[in-house]
Coordinates of C-alpha atoms and ligand atoms in Angstrom, one line a residue:
M1 CA 130.9 104.6 142.7
K2 CA 130.9 101.6 140.4
S3 CA 127.4 102.1 139.2
C4 CA 128.1 105.7 138.3
N5 CA 130.4 104.5 135.5
C6 CA 127.5 102.8 133.8
S7 CA 124.9 105.5 134.1
P8 CA 126.0 107.7 131.2
Y9 CA 125.4 104.6 129.0
L10 CA 122.1 103.7 130.5
L11 CA 119.8 106.5 129.2
P12 CA 120.9 106.1 125.5
L13 CA 120.4 102.4 125.9
I14 CA 116.9 102.7 127.2
L15 CA 116.1 105.2 124.5
M16 CA 117.4 102.8 121.9
V17 CA 115.4 99.9 123.2
L18 CA 112.3 102.1 123.3
C19 CA 112.8 103.3 119.7
L20 CA 113.3 99.7 118.6
S21 CA 110.1 98.6 120.3
V22 CA 108.1 101.5 118.8
D23 CA 109.5 100.6 115.4
V24 CA 108.5 96.9 115.8
R25 CA 105.0 97.9 117.0
S26 CA 104.4 99.9 113.8
Q27 CA 105.0 96.9 111.6
L28 CA 102.3 94.4 110.7
T29 CA 102.8 90.8 112.1
T30 CA 101.2 87.5 111.3
D31 CA 100.3 86.8 115.0
F32 CA 98.9 90.2 115.8
Y33 CA 95.6 88.7 117.2
A34 CA 97.2 85.6 118.8
Q35 CA 96.1 86.7 122.3
S36 CA 93.2 89.1 121.5
C37 CA 91.3 87.0 119.0
P38 CA 93.0 83.6 118.6
N39 CA 90.3 82.2 116.2
V40 CA 90.3 85.2 113.8
L41 CA 91.6 83.2 110.9
K42 CA 89.2 80.3 111.4
I43 CA 86.3 82.6 111.7
V44 CA 87.1 84.5 108.5
R45 CA 87.8 81.3 106.6
R46 CA 84.4 79.8 107.6
E47 CA 82.5 82.9 106.5
V48 CA 84.3 83.1 103.2
M49 CA 83.6 79.4 102.6
N50 CA 79.9 80.0 103.3
A51 CA 79.9 82.9 100.8
L52 CA 81.6 80.8 98.1
E53 CA 79.1 78.0 98.6
K54 CA 76.4 80.4 97.6
E55 CA 78.3 82.1 94.8
M56 CA 81.8 81.2 93.6
R57 CA 82.3 84.6 92.0
M58 CA 82.4 86.1 95.5
A59 CA 86.0 85.0 95.6
A60 CA 86.9 87.4 92.8
S61 CA 84.8 90.2 94.4
L62 CA 86.5 89.8 97.8
L63 CA 90.0 89.8 96.2
R64 CA 89.2 93.0 94.3
L65 CA 87.9 94.7 97.5
H66 CA 91.2 94.4 99.2
F67 CA 93.0 95.8 96.1
H68 CA 90.6 98.8 95.8
D69 CA 91.0 99.4 99.5
C70 CA 94.8 99.4 99.5
F71 CA 95.2 101.8 96.5
V72 CA 93.3 104.6 98.2
N73 CA 94.8 106.0 101.4
G74 CA 96.5 102.7 102.0
C75 CA 94.8 99.5 103.3
D76 CA 92.5 101.1 105.9
G77 CA 89.1 99.8 105.1
S78 CA 88.1 103.1 103.6
I79 CA 86.3 101.5 100.7
L80 CA 83.8 99.9 103.1
L81 CA 82.4 103.3 104.4
D82 CA 78.9 104.0 103.3
G83 CA 77.8 107.5 102.2
S84 CA 77.3 109.4 98.9
D85 CA 80.8 110.9 99.2
G86 CA 82.3 107.5 99.8
E87 CA 84.7 105.5 97.6
K88 CA 81.8 103.2 96.7
F89 CA 80.5 105.9 94.4
A90 CA 83.8 106.6 92.7
F91 CA 83.8 105.6 89.0
P92 CA 85.9 102.5 89.3
N93 CA 83.7 101.2 92.1
V94 CA 80.1 102.3 91.4
N95 CA 77.9 99.4 90.2
S96 CA 81.0 97.3 90.2
V97 CA 82.6 96.4 93.5
R98 CA 80.7 93.8 95.5
G99 CA 81.0 91.7 98.6
F100 CA 80.0 94.3 101.3
E101 CA 77.4 91.9 102.8
V102 CA 80.0 89.2 103.1
V103 CA 82.3 91.6 104.9
D104 CA 79.4 92.5 107.2
S105 CA 78.8 88.8 108.1
I106 CA 82.6 88.3 108.8
K107 CA 82.6 91.4 111.0
T108 CA 79.5 90.2 112.9
A109 CA 81.0 86.8 113.6
L110 CA 84.3 88.5 114.8
E111 CA 82.4 91.0 117.0
N112 CA 80.6 88.0 118.6
A113 CA 83.9 86.2 119.2
C114 CA 86.2 89.2 120.2
S115 CA 84.4 92.5 120.3
G116 CA 86.2 95.6 119.1
T117 CA 89.4 93.8 118.2
V118 CA 89.8 93.0 114.5
S119 CA 89.9 95.8 112.0
C120 CA 87.9 95.9 108.8
A121 CA 91.1 96.5 106.9
D122 CA 92.5 93.2 108.2
I123 CA 89.3 91.4 107.4
L124 CA 89.7 92.4 103.8
A125 CA 93.4 91.2 103.8
I126 CA 92.4 87.8 105.3
A127 CA 89.3 87.4 103.1
A128 CA 91.4 88.1 99.9
R129 CA 93.9 85.4 100.9
D130 CA 91.2 82.9 101.6
A131 CA 89.3 83.7 98.4
V132 CA 92.5 83.0 96.4
L133 CA 93.3 79.8 98.2
L134 CA 89.8 78.5 98.1
S135 CA 89.8 79.1 94.3
G136 CA 92.8 76.9 93.8
G137 CA 95.4 79.6 94.1
P138 CA 98.5 80.1 96.4
S139 CA 98.4 80.8 100.1
W140 CA 100.5 83.1 102.2
R141 CA 100.8 84.2 105.8
V142 CA 98.7 87.4 106.0
L143 CA 100.3 90.3 107.9
L144 CA 97.9 91.8 110.4
G145 CA 97.6 94.8 112.7
R146 CA 96.1 97.4 110.4
R147 CA 93.6 99.8 111.9
D148 CA 90.6 101.4 110.2
G149 CA 90.7 104.8 108.6
L150 CA 88.3 107.6 109.7
A151 CA 87.3 108.9 106.3
A152 CA 86.7 107.7 102.7
N153 CA 88.5 109.5 99.8
Q154 CA 86.3 109.4 96.7
T155 CA 88.7 111.7 94.7
G156 CA 91.6 109.4 95.7
A157 CA 89.6 106.4 94.3
N158 CA 89.0 108.2 91.0
I159 CA 92.7 109.2 90.7
N160 CA 94.6 106.2 92.0
L161 CA 92.7 103.2 90.8
P162 CA 93.8 101.9 87.4
A163 CA 91.2 102.0 84.5
P164 CA 91.0 99.4 81.8
F165 CA 91.6 102.2 79.2
D166 CA 94.8 103.4 80.9
P167 CA 98.0 102.8 78.9
I168 CA 100.4 100.3 80.5
D169 CA 102.8 103.1 81.5
T170 CA 100.0 104.9 83.5
I171 CA 99.1 101.6 85.2
K172 CA 102.7 101.1 86.2
Q173 CA 102.8 104.6 87.7
K174 CA 99.6 104.0 89.7
F175 CA 101.2 100.8 91.1
E176 CA 104.4 102.6 91.8
A177 CA 102.5 105.1 93.9
V178 CA 101.7 102.4 96.3
G179 CA 105.2 100.8 96.3
L180 CA 104.5 98.1 93.6
D181 CA 106.9 97.5 90.8
N182 CA 106.7 96.1 87.3
T183 CA 106.7 92.5 88.5
D184 CA 103.9 93.2 90.9
V185 CA 101.8 94.8 88.1
V186 CA 102.0 91.6 86.0
A187 CA 101.7 89.2 88.8
L188 CA 98.7 91.0 90.4
S189 CA 97.0 91.4 87.0
G190 CA 96.9 87.6 87.1
A191 CA 94.0 88.1 89.6
H192 CA 92.0 88.4 86.4
T193 CA 92.1 84.7 86.3
V194 CA 88.9 84.9 88.3
G195 CA 85.8 87.1 88.1
Q196 CA 83.9 89.0 85.5
A197 CA 83.8 92.4 83.7
R198 CA 80.9 94.4 82.3
C199 CA 80.5 95.2 78.6
L200 CA 80.9 98.8 79.5
L201 CA 84.5 98.2 80.2
F202 CA 85.6 96.3 77.0
K203 CA 83.0 97.0 74.3
S204 CA 85.1 99.8 72.8
R205 CA 87.5 97.1 71.7
F206 CA 85.0 96.1 69.0
A207 CA 82.9 99.2 68.4
G208 CA 83.6 100.0 64.8
T209 CA 86.9 98.4 64.0
V210 CA 87.9 95.4 66.0
D211 CA 91.0 95.8 68.1
P212 CA 93.7 94.0 66.1
T213 CA 95.1 92.5 69.4
L214 CA 91.7 90.8 70.1
D215 CA 91.2 87.3 68.8
A216 CA 88.5 87.5 66.0
D217 CA 86.3 84.6 67.3
M218 CA 86.4 86.0 70.8
A219 CA 85.5 89.5 69.5
A220 CA 82.4 88.0 67.7
D221 CA 81.3 86.2 70.9
L222 CA 81.7 89.4 73.0
Q223 CA 79.9 91.5 70.4
S224 CA 76.8 89.2 70.5
L225 CA 76.9 89.1 74.3
C226 CA 77.0 92.8 74.6
A227 CA 74.4 93.4 71.9
Q228 CA 71.9 91.6 74.2
S229 CA 72.2 94.2 76.9
S230 CA 71.2 97.7 76.3
D231 CA 72.6 98.9 79.6
D232 CA 76.1 97.4 79.3
N233 CA 75.6 95.3 82.4
A234 CA 76.1 92.0 80.7
T235 CA 79.3 90.4 82.0
A236 CA 82.0 88.2 80.5
A237 CA 84.6 86.1 82.2
L238 CA 88.0 87.8 82.6
D239 CA 89.5 84.3 82.0
R240 CA 87.1 82.6 79.6
N241 CA 89.0 79.3 80.1
S242 CA 88.2 78.9 83.8
V243 CA 86.3 81.7 85.3
D244 CA 86.2 80.4 88.9
V245 CA 89.6 78.8 89.1
F246 CA 92.7 80.6 90.2
D247 CA 95.4 79.4 87.7
N248 CA 97.8 80.8 85.2
H249 CA 95.5 80.5 82.2
Y250 CA 95.1 84.3 82.2
F251 CA 98.6 84.6 80.8
K252 CA 98.1 81.9 78.2
N253 CA 95.0 83.9 77.1
L254 CA 97.2 87.0 76.6
Q255 CA 99.6 85.0 74.4
S256 CA 96.7 84.1 72.1
Q257 CA 95.1 87.5 72.1
R258 CA 92.3 86.5 74.4
G259 CA 92.7 89.0 77.1
L260 CA 89.3 90.7 77.9
L261 CA 90.3 94.2 78.9
A262 CA 92.6 96.4 76.9
S263 CA 94.7 96.7 80.0
D264 CA 95.1 92.9 80.1
Q265 CA 96.1 92.5 76.5
G266 CA 98.3 95.5 76.7
L267 CA 100.6 93.7 79.1
F268 CA 101.5 91.4 76.2
S269 CA 100.7 93.3 73.0
S270 CA 101.2 97.0 73.5
D271 CA 104.6 98.7 72.7
E272 CA 105.0 99.5 76.4
G273 CA 104.0 96.0 77.3
V274 CA 106.6 94.5 74.9
A275 CA 109.2 96.8 76.6
A276 CA 108.3 96.1 80.2
T277 CA 105.8 93.3 80.9
K278 CA 105.7 90.8 78.0
D279 CA 108.6 88.7 79.2
L280 CA 106.8 88.3 82.6
V281 CA 103.6 87.2 80.9
D282 CA 105.6 84.6 79.0
A283 CA 107.3 83.4 82.2
Y284 CA 104.0 83.1 84.2
S285 CA 102.3 81.4 81.2
S286 CA 105.0 78.6 81.2
D287 CA 105.6 78.4 84.9
G288 CA 102.5 78.4 87.1
K289 CA 104.6 78.0 90.3
L290 CA 106.5 81.1 89.5
F291 CA 103.2 83.0 89.0
F292 CA 101.8 81.7 92.3
S293 CA 104.9 82.7 94.3
D294 CA 105.2 86.1 92.7
F295 CA 101.5 86.7 93.2
A296 CA 101.7 85.8 96.9
N297 CA 104.7 88.1 97.4
A298 CA 102.9 90.9 95.5
M299 CA 99.8 90.5 97.6
I300 CA 101.8 90.9 100.8
K301 CA 103.5 94.0 99.4
M302 CA 100.1 95.5 98.4
G303 CA 98.8 94.7 101.9
N304 CA 101.7 96.8 103.3
A305 CA 100.5 100.0 101.6
S306 CA 100.6 102.7 104.3
P307 CA 98.7 100.8 107.0
L308 CA 97.4 102.7 110.0
T309 CA 99.0 101.1 113.1
G310 CA 99.6 101.8 116.8
S311 CA 96.9 104.3 118.0
A312 CA 96.2 105.8 114.5
G313 CA 92.6 105.4 113.2
E314 CA 90.3 103.0 115.1
I315 CA 88.9 99.5 115.2
R316 CA 85.4 100.0 113.6
K317 CA 82.5 98.3 115.2
N318 CA 80.6 98.3 111.9
C319 CA 82.7 98.3 108.7
R320 CA 80.3 100.7 107.0
A321 CA 80.6 103.6 109.4
V322 CA 83.2 105.2 111.7
N323 CA 82.6 104.7 115.4
Ligands
HEM1 C1 96.3 96.3 86.4 C2 95.3 97.2 86.5 C3 93.9 96.8 86.6 C4 92.8 97.2 85.9 C5 92.8 98.3 84.8 C6 91.6 96.5 86.4 C7 90.3 96.7 85.9 C8 89.3 95.9 86.2 C9 88.0 96.0 85.6 C10 87.6 97.1 84.6 C11 87.2 95.0 86.1 C12 85.7 94.8 85.8 C13 84.8 95.7 86.6 C14 83.4 95.7 86.3 O1 82.9 94.9 85.4 O2 82.6 96.5 86.8 C15 88.0 94.3 87.0 C16 87.6 93.2 87.7 C17 88.3 92.5 88.6 N1 89.6 92.9 89.1 FE1 90.8 94.2 88.2 N2 92.0 95.6 87.4 C18 93.4 95.8 87.6 C19 94.1 95.1 88.5 C20 93.6 94.2 89.4 C21 94.3 93.7 90.6 C22 95.7 94.2 91.0 C23 93.4 92.9 91.2 C24 93.7 92.1 92.5 C25 94.8 91.8 93.0 C26 92.2 92.8 90.4 C27 91.2 92.0 90.7 C28 90.0 91.9 90.0 C29 89.0 90.9 90.1 C30 89.1 89.7 91.0 C31 87.9 91.3 89.3 C32 86.6 90.5 89.1 C33 85.7 91.0 90.2 C34 84.3 90.3 90.2 O3 84.0 89.5 89.4 O4 83.5 90.7 91.1 N3 92.3 93.6 89.4 N4 89.3 94.8 87.1
NAG2 C1 72.3 97.9 85.2 O1 73.2 98.3 86.2 C2 72.7 99.5 86.9 C3 73.6 99.7 88.0 O2 73.8 98.5 88.8 C4 71.3 99.3 87.5 O3 70.9 100.5 88.0 C5 70.4 98.8 86.4 O4 69.1 98.5 86.9 C6 71.0 97.6 85.7 N1 70.1 97.1 84.6 C7 69.5 96.0 84.6 C8 68.6 95.7 83.5 O5 69.7 95.1 85.5
NAG3 C1 92.9 111.5 98.7 O1 93.7 110.8 97.8 C2 94.5 111.7 97.0 C3 95.2 110.8 96.0 O2 95.9 109.8 96.6 C4 95.5 112.4 98.0 O3 96.4 113.3 97.3 C5 94.8 113.1 99.1 O4 95.7 113.7 100.0 C6 93.8 112.2 99.7 N1 92.9 113.0 100.6 C7 92.8 112.7 101.9 C8 91.9 113.7 102.7 O5 93.3 111.8 102.4

């Protein structure tokens, strides 16, 4: 008799609790592998350190891999899939993205420690964080629990990834499509404090007339660098002040017309940049701490781009191929 009074309330309550727990499970968490692979962070850190000892530029390359993964079908490891119809052969990636061997070595180490457990998409998220930290940049707690996608999307990579020739408004739209706002555009562009770019991607700034928003001495340097390479493969530092150090000098460069890509300098010098992004460039240039904290927040936001969770996708055994 007394328990009958409660029963009408019991079912909705159970359903509510179930719904809540389903909701919680679909979110990424920092301790996702606490039981299943407790050393995951240590293992990734060790492999990234080994890679940077061989070549410091790999920090930049690993950071970029996570970005190029997240902008295409969300952060699902799709960029890692081999095959001629893969994202690797999309225009923004071909002959450009690097670091796949490092991801392989991380995956091998993780398979040895806890087989079939850690996704390739999560490996990219952790490696990007470690790459930034080990280059002198900020750290953050990486959210985990992404699963790996079952297909690459080459068309998506061609459409979604920003090009250095895109107007700032187009770049903003491409970021908006993955849930990133104006602040994220400027903060994340600060990733160009590390790494290199090929002549192919900036030589138009001094072919014929020199871009009036490019410092004349820097234009002359770049012109002679690129003249030495008939195939446009020669590379210049994205931040010529400190190519391997993650700092806020990228923004100081923009203030003195020393951005390498048109899309870098445009944040400060273009009409759209003046309207939307220039104030942020000034703020990050004068306040490195603000840049670091906005960058970390933006990386977490980017890492949240439509992850596969629960039983969607899979945990790849080999990051280059679906199981
Ligand atoms: C805002 C729009 C962006 C454009 C137009 C852009 C474009 C480019 C281009 C053209 C290169 C040189 C590629 C080559 O030489 O083959 C490059 C390199 C790089 N990008 Fe971006 N990028 C953008 C945003 C980002 C973001 C959001 C990140 C990371 C959070 C990032 C990280 C990097 C890094 C680290 C490199 C150097 C890679 C290396 O040295 O291996 N970029 N980017
Ligand atoms: C230039 O880059 C392309 C693509 O990576 C490559 O096929 C070609 O051999 C490179 N040229 C030289 C001289 O390294
Ligand atoms: C590939 O990416 C494009 C652009 O984001 C999207 O419209 C399309 O649905 C994607 N295709 C697949 C099969 O996921």
